[in-house]
Coordinates of C-alpha atoms and ligand atoms in Angstrom, one line a residue:
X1 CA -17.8 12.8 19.2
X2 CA -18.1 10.3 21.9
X3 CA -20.3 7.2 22.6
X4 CA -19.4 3.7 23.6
X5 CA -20.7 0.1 22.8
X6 CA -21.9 -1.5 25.8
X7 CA -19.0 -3.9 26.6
X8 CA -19.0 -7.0 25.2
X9 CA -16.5 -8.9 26.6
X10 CA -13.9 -8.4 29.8
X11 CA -10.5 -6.6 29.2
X12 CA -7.4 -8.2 29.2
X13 CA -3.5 -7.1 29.5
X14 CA -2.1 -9.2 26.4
X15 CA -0.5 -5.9 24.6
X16 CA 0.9 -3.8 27.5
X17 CA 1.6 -0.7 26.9
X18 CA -0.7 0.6 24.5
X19 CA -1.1 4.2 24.5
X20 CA -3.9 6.2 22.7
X21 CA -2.4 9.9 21.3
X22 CA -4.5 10.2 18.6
X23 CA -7.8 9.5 20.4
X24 CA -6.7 11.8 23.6
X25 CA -5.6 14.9 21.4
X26 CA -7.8 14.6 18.5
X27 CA -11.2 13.4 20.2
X28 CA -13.4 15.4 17.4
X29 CA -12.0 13.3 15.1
X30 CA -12.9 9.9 16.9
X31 CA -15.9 7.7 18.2
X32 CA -14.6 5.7 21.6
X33 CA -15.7 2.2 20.7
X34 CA -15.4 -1.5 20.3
X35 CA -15.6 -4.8 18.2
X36 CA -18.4 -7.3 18.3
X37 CA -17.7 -10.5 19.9
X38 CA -16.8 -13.5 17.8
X39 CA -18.5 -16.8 17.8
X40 CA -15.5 -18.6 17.5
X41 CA -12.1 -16.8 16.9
X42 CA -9.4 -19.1 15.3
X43 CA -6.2 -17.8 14.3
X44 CA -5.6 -18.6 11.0
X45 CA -1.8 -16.6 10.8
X46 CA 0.1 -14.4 13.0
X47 CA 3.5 -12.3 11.8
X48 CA 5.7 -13.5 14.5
X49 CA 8.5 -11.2 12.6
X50 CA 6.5 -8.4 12.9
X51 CA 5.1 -9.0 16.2
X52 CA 8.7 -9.6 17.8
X53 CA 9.6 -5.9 16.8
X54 CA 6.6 -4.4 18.3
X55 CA 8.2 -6.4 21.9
X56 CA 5.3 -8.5 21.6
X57 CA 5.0 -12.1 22.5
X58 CA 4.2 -14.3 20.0
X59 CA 2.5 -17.5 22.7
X60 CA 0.0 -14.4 24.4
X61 CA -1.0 -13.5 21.0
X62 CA -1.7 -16.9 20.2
X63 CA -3.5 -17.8 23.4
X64 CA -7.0 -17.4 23.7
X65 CA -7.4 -14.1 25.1
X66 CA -4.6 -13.0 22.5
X67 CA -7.0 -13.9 19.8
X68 CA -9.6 -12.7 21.2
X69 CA -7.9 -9.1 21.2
X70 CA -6.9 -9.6 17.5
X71 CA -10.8 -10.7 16.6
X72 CA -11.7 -7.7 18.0
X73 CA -13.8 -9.2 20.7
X74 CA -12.0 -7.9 23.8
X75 CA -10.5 -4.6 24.9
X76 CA -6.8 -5.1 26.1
X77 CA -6.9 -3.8 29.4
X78 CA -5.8 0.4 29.1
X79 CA -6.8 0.5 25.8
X80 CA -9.0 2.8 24.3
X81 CA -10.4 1.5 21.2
X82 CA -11.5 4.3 18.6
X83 CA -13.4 4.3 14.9
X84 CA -11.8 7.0 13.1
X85 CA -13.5 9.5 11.5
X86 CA -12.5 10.8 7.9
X87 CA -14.1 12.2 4.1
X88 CA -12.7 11.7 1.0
X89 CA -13.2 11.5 -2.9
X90 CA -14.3 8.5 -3.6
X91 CA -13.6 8.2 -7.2
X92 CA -13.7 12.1 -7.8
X93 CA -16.8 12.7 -6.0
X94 CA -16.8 13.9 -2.6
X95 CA -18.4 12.2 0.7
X96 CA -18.6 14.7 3.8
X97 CA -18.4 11.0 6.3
X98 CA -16.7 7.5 5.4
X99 CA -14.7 6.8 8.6
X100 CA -13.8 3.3 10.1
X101 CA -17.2 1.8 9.3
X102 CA -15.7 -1.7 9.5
X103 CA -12.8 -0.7 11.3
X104 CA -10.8 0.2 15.5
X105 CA -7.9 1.5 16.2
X106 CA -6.8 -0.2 18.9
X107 CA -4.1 2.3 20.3
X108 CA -0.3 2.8 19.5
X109 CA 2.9 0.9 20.1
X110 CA 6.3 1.9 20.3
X111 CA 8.5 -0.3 18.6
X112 CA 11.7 -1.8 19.5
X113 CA 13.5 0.8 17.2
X114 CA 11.5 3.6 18.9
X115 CA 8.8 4.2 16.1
X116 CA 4.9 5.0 17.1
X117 CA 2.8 2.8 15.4
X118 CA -1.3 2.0 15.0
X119 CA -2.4 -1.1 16.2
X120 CA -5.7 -1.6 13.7
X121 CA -8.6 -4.4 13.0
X122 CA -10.4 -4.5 10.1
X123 CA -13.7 -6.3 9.8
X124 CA -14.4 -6.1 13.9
X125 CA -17.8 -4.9 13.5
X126 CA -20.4 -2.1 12.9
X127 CA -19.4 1.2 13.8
X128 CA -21.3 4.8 13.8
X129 CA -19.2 5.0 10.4
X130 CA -20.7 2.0 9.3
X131 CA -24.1 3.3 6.7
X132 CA -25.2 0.9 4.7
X133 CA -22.4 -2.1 5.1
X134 CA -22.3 -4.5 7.9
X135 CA -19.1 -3.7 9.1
X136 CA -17.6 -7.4 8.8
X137 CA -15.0 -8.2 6.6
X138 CA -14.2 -12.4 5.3
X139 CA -11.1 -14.7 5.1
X140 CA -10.1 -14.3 1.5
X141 CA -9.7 -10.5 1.5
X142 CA -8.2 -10.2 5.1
X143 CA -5.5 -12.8 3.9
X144 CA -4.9 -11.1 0.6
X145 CA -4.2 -7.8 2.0
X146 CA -1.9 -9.6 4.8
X147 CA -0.1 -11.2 2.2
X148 CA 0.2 -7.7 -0.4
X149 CA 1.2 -5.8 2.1
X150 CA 3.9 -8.4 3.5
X151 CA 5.2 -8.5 -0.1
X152 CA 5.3 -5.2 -0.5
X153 CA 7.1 -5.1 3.1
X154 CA 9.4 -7.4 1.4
X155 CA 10.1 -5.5 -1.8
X156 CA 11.0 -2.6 0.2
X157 CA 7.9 -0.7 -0.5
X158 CA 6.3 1.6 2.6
X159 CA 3.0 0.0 3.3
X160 CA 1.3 -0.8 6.6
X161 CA 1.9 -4.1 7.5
X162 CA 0.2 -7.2 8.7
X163 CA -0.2 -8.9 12.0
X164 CA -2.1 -11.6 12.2
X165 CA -5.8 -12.5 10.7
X166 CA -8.4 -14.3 12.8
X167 CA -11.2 -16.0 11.1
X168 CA -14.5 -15.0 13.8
X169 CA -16.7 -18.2 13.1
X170 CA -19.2 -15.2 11.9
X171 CA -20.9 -16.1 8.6
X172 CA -21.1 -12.8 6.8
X173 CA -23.6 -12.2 3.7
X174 CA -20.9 -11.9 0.3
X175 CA -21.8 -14.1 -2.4
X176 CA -23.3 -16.2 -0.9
X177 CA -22.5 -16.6 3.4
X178 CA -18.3 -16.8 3.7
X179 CA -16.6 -16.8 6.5
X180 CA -16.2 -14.0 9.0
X181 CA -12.3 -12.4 9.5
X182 CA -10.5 -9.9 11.3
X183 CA -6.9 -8.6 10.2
X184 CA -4.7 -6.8 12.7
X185 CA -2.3 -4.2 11.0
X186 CA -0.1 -2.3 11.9
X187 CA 0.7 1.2 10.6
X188 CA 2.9 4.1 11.1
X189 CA -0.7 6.0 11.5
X190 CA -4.1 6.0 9.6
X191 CA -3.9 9.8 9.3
X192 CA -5.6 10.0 5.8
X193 CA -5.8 12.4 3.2
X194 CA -9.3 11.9 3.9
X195 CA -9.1 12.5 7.9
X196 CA -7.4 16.5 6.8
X197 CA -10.7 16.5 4.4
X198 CA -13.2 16.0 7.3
X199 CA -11.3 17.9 9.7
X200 CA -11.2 20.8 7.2
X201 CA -14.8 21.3 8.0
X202 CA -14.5 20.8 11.9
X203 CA -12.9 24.3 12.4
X204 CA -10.8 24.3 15.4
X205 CA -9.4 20.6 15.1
X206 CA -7.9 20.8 11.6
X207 CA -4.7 23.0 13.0
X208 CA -4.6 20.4 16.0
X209 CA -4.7 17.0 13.1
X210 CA -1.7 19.2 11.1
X211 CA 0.6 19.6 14.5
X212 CA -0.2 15.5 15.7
X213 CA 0.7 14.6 11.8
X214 CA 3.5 16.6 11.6
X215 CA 5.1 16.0 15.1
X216 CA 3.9 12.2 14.3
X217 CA 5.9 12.0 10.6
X218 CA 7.7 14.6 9.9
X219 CA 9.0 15.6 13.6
X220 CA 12.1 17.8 11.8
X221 CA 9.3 20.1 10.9
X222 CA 8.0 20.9 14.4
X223 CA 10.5 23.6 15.3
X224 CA 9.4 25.8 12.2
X225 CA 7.4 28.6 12.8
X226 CA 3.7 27.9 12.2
X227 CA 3.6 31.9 10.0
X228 CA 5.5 33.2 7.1
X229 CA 6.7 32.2 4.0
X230 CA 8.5 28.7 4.9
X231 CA 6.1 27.6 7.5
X232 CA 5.5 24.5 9.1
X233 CA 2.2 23.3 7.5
X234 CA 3.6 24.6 4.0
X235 CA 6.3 22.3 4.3
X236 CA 4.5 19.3 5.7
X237 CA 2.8 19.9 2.9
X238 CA 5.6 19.5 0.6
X239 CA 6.7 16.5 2.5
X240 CA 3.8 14.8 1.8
X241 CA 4.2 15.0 -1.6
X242 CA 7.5 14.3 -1.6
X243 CA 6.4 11.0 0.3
X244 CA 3.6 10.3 -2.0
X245 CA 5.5 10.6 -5.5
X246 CA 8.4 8.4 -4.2
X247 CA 5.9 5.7 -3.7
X248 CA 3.8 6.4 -6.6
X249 CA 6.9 5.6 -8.4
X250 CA 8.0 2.5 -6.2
X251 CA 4.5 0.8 -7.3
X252 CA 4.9 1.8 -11.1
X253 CA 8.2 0.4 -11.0
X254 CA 6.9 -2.9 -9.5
X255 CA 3.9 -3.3 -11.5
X256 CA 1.6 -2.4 -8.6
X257 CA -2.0 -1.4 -9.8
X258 CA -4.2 -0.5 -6.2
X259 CA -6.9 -0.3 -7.8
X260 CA -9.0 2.2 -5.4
X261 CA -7.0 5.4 -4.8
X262 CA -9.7 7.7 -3.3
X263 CA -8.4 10.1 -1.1
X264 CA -9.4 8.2 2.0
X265 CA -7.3 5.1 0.6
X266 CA -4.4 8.5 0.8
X267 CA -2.0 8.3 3.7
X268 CA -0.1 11.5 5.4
X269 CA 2.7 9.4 6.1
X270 CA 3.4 7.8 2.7
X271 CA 2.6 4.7 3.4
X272 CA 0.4 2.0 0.8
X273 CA -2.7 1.5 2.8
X274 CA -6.0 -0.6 2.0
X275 CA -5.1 -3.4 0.0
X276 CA -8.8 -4.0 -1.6
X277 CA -8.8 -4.5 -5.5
X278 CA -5.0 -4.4 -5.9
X279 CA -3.3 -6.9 -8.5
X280 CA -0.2 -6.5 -9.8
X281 CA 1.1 -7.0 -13.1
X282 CA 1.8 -9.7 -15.5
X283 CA 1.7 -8.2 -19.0
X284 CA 3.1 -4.6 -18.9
X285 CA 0.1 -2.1 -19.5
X286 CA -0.6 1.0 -18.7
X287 CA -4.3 0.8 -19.2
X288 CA -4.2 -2.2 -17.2
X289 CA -7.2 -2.3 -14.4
X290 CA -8.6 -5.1 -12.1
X291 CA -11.0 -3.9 -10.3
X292 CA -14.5 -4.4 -11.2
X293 CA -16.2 -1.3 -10.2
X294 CA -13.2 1.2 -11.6
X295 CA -15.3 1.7 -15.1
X296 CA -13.8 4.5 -16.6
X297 CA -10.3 3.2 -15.8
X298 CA -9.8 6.2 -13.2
X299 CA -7.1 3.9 -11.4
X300 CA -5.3 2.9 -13.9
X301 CA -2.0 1.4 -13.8
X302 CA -0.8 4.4 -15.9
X303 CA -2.9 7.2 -14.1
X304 CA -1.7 6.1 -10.7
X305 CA 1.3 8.8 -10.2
X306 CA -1.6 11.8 -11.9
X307 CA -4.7 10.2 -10.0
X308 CA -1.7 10.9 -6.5
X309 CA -1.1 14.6 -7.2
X310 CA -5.1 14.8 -7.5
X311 CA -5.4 13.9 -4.4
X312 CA -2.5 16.0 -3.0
X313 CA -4.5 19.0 -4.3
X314 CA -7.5 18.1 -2.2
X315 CA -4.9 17.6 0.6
X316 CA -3.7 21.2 -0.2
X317 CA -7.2 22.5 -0.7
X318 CA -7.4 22.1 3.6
X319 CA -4.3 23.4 4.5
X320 CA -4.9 26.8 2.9
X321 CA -6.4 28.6 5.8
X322 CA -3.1 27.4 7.7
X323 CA -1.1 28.5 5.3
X324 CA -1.2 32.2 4.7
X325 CA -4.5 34.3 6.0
X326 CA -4.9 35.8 2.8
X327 CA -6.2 33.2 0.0
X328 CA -3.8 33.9 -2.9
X329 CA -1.0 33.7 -1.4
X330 CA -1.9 30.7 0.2
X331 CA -3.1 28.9 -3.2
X332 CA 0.1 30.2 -5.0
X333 CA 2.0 28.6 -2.0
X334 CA 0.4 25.2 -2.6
X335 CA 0.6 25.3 -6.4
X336 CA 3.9 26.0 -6.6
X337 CA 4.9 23.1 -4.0
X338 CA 2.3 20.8 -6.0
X339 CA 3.6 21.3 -9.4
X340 CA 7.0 19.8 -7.9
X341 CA 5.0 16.1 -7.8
X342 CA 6.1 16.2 -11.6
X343 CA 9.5 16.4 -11.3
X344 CA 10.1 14.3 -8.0
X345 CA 8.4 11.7 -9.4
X346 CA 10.1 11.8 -12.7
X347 CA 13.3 11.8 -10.4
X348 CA 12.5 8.8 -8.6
X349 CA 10.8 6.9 -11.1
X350 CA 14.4 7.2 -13.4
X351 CA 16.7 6.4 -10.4
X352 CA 14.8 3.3 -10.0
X353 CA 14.3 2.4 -13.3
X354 CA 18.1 3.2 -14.2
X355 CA 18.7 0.5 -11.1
X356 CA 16.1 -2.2 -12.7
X357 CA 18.4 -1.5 -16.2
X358 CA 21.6 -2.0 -14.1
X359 CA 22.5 1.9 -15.1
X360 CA 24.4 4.4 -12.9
X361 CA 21.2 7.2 -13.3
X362 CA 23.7 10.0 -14.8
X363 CA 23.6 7.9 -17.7
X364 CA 20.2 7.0 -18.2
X365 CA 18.2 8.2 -21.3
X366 CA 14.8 8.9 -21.4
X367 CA 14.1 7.4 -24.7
X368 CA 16.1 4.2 -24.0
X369 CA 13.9 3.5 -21.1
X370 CA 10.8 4.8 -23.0
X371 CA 11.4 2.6 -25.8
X372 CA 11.5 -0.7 -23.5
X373 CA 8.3 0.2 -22.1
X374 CA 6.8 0.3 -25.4
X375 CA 8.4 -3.0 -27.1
X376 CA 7.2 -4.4 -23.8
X377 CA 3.9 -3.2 -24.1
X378 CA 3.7 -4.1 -28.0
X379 CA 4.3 -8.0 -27.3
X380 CA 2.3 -8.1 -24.0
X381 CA 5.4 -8.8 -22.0
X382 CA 5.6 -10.2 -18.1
X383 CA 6.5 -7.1 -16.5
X384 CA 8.7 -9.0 -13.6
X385 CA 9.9 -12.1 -15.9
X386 CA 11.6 -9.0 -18.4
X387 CA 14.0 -7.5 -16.1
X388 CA 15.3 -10.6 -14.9
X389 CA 15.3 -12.1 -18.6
X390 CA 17.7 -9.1 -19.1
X391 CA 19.9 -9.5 -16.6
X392 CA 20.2 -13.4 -17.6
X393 CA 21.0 -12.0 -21.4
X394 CA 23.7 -10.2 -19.5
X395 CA 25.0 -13.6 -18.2
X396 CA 24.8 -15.5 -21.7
X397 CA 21.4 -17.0 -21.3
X398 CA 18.9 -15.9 -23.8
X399 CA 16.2 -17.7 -23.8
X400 CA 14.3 -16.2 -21.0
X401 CA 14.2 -12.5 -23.2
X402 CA 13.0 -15.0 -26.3
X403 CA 10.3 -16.4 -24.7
X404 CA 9.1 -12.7 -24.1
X405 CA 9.8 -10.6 -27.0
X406 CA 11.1 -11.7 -30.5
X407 CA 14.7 -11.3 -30.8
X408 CA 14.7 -9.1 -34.2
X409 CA 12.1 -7.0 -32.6
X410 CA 14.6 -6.1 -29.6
X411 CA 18.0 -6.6 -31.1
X412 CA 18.3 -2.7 -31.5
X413 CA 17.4 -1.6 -28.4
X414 CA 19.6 -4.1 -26.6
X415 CA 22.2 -2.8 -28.6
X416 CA 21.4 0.8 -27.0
X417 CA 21.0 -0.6 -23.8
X418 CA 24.5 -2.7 -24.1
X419 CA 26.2 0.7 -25.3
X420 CA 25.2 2.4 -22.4
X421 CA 26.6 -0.5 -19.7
X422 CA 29.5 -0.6 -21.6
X423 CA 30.1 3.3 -21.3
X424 CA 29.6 2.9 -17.7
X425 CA 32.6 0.1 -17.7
X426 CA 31.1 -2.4 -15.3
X427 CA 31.2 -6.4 -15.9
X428 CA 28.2 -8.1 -17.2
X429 CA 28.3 -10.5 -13.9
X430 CA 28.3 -7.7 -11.6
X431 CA 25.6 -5.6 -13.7
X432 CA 23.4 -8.9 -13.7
X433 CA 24.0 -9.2 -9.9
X434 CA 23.0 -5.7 -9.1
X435 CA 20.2 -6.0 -11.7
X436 CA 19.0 -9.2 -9.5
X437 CA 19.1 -7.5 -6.1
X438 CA 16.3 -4.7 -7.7
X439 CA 14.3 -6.9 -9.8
X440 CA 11.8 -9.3 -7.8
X441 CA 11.9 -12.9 -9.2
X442 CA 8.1 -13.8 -6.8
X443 CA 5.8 -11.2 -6.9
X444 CA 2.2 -12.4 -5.6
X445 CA 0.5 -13.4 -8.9
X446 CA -2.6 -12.6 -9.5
X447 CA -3.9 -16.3 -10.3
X448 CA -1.9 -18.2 -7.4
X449 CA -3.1 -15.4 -5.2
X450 CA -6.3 -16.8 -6.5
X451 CA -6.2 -20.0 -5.9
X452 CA -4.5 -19.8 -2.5
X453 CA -7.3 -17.6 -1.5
X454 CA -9.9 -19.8 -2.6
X455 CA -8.3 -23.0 -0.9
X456 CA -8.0 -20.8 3.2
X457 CA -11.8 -19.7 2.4
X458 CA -12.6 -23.6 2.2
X459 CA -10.5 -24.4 4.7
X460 CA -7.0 -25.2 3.4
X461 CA -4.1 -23.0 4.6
X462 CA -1.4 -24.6 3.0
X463 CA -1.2 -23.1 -0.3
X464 CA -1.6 -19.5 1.2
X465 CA 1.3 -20.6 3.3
X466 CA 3.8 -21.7 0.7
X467 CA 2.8 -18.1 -1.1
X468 CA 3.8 -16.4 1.7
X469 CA 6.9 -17.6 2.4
X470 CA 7.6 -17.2 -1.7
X471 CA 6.7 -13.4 -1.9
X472 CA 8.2 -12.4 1.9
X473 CA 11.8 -13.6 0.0
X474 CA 11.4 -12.0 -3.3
X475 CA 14.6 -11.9 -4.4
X476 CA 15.9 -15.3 -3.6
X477 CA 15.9 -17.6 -6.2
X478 CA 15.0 -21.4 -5.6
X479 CA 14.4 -24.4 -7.2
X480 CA 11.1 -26.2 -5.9
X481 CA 9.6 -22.2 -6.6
X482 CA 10.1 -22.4 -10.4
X483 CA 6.1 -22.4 -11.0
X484 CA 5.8 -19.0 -9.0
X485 CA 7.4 -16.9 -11.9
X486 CA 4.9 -18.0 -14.4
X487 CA 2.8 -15.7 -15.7
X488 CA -1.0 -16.5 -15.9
X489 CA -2.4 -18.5 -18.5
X490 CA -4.1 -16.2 -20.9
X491 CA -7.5 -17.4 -19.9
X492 CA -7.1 -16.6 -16.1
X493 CA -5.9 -13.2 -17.6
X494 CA -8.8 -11.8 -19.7
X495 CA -11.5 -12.6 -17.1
X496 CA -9.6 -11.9 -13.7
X497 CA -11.2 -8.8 -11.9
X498 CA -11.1 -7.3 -8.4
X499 CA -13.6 -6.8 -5.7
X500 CA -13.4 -3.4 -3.6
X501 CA -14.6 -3.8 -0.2
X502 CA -15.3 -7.4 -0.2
Ligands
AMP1 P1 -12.5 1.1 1.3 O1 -12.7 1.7 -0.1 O2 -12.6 -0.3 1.4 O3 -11.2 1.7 1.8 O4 -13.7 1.7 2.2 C1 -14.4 2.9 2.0 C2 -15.4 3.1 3.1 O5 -16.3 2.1 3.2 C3 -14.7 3.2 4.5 O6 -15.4 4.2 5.2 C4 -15.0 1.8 5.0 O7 -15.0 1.8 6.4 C5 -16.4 1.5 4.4 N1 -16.7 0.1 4.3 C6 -16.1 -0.8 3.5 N2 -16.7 -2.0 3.7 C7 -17.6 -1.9 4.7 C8 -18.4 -2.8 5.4 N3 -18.5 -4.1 5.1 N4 -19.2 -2.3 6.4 C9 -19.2 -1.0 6.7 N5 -18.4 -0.1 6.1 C10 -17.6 -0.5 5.1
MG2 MG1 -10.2 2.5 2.9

């Protein structure tokens, strides 16, 4: 694939050294192009964390010709800015083309530790991917996925990350016109489940994707042979799962819903990507889902870690022909690495929740964990506000687990649960410490996320602000914060939905 915009604007050297890998050795899977030009690019936030340990400087980015780069409106000079290409089931069915149809990779970094990363814009424009959208995206979405994906950053989660969102001056067509917006993210890569999908039916440049991904995440792999029974694409494959059910896990353990988990929403490296209709949260539910076009529930809270080996069968489905030349052995190969999802996630999901208890895991029973969930489910519970109420019933303090769940309904189980601490012969202070240092205190709420969102799409950045700052330190208590572990008022709750692609 190749064709190129005619240039809007000049280039300029604000992020030296970018490099473009993926576009030089993977062309078939790429359109050269570039964003449209902004009317009028403000900056509205940049990461200066984030962009520090990329070795970038914080004043150029926020110059003019720095935001023009992050609107998307000029090429930095060397670059070589590329829509991607890539398939995917999209809520079960498939789609032969999505690709960046609102999207550039602008090239890749090297960070300061040594790790390649994408440099990405979202909402720069129409591409050849674009159909029937307009390839813009608008403030209040580009900030919420900057500020999800910072607190997941914070909570310890792998996600692609956020580096600065530009607002374009471009009225784009929602409800109604709202304002125009570009984010910048950064990513280990945007090598999809989706991008192996459309490769799949390229021929030649599948086996070329699997080598770039697996030199890219999973270098330790590269030396294996690329035949025979433990080879290399075989056990990226089983990487990826491996990488997948640890953070299916991670996000059921935090309360994270994401709300549109089609295979192109699927990374290679492990990563949460495309923060659309996420939420997380408040009452624990396993049917729980905010998004307003997810109708049958597909993305569930609960179906998240099933919905993940799904799509790691459609990942396997295109590795097969790598695999093994004859097809049964290659389907027995990926089946018996993709019935493992089970039990890795089951493994993870108990280490972490055995943490969130204050448990060493060897002791951790199934049923005591199991019955929480469903006492928590029975009274509607705040999934975040409970495992810090326990840890402050550890302490002497019982009124947080009151306000949650009625003391005779609980009384037995924390009886259970007290047995088993006791067994494991720590003090109360230090298992409520530990508990603390797992258990976020500020997660971004779905109705101050709301509101904050609401205020920067009229103009108002502050609130947005103070949220940031509240859900990038998760785990630190303080004072003037108090309101930011409330849960939603019940009439915010029952009416609160999602928008995908907004
Ligand atoms: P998503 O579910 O948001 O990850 O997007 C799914 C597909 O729709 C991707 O191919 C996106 O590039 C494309 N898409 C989403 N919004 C737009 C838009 N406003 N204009 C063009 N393409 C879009
Ligand atoms: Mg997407």
């Amino acid at each position: 694939m190749a064709a190129i915009q005619e240039s809007t604007a000049g280039a300029v050297t604000i992020v030296a050294g970018l490099e473009s890998t993926f576009a030089d050795e993977l062309g078939a899977l790429t359109v050269l192009w570039q964003g449209a030009a902004a009317p009028d690019p403000q900056l509205l936030v940049v990461n200066e964390q984030l962009a520090a340990s990329l070795g970038l400087d914080v004043t150029v980015l926020q110059s003019a010709d720095g935001v023009g780069v992050m609107s998307g409106s000029t090429v930095p000079v060397g670059a070589t800015p590329v829509a991607m290409a890539y398939a995917g089931h999209q809520f079960g069915g498939y789609a032969p083309i999505l690709g960046d149809g609102r999207a550039l990779l602008l090239g890749e970094l090297v960070t300061n530790d040594g790790q390649r990363v994408d440099l990405h814009l979202k909402g720069s424009g129409p591409t050849p991917f674009s159909r029937g959208g307009d390839g813009y995206a608008v403030v209040g979405p580009m900030l919420r996925e900057y500020l999800v994906s910072e607190a997941m950053y914070a909570l310890g989660i792998p996600t692609t990350r956020a580096l600065s969102v530009v607002a374009t001056g471009r009225h784009v067509r929602r409800n109604g016109a709202e304002p125009g917006a570009v984010l910048a993210r950064v990513a280990s890569s945007h090598i999809r489940v989706g991008t192996f999908e459309f490769a799949a039916r390229q021929g030649e440049v599948l086996q070329s994707l699997a080598d770039f991904a697996v030199a890219r995440h999973y270098p330790e792999l590269t030396e294996l042979s690329a035949t025979g029974t433990h080879n290399r694409y075989l056990r990226f494959f089983e990487a990826v799962v491996e990488a997948q059910a640890s953070l299916a896990a991670r996000w059921m353990l935090v309360g994270f819903v994401h709300g549109v988990m089609n295979t192109d929403n699927t990374t290679i490296s492990g990563e949460t990507i495309d923060y659309g209709p996420c939420a997380f949260l408040d009452a624990f539910d396993p049917a729980a889902v905010f998004s307003s076009i997810d109708r049958g529930g597909r993305y569930a809270f609960g179906n998240q870690p099933a919905v993940l080996k799904w799509n790691l069968a459609r990942l396997a489905e295109t590795l097969l022909t790598l695999i093994d030349s004859t097809p049964d052995e290659s389907i027995s190969a990926v089946s018996a690495v993709l019935e493992t999802f089970d039990e890795r996630y089951q493994n993870h999901y108990a280490a972490g929740m055995a943490a969130k208890l204050g448990l060493a895991q060897a002791i951790v029973d199934r049923t005591l964990v199991d019955d929480l969930l469903t006492l928590l489910a029975e009274h509607g519970a705040d999934w975040t506000g409970s495992f810090r109420a326990l840890a402050d019933e550890l302490r002497g303090d019982s009124a947080p687990l009151d306000n949650l769940v009625p003391r005779d309904h609980i009384a037995p189980w924390l009886q259970r649960w007290q047995g088993a601490l006791t067994e494991q012969g720590r003090g109360s202070a230090e298992t409520a410490g530990a508990m603390d240092r797992v258990n976020p205190l500020y997660i971004p709420r779905n109705h101050q996320l709301d509101v904050a969102l609401r205020a920067a799409t009229d103009g108002d950045l502050v609130p947005f602000e103070t949220l940031l700052e509240v859900v990038t330190h998760p785990f630190d208590r303080r004072d003037d914060w108090s309101d930011y572990t409330e849960a939603a008022p019940q009439s915010f709750s029952e009416t609160f939905q999602t928008f995908c692609g907004t």
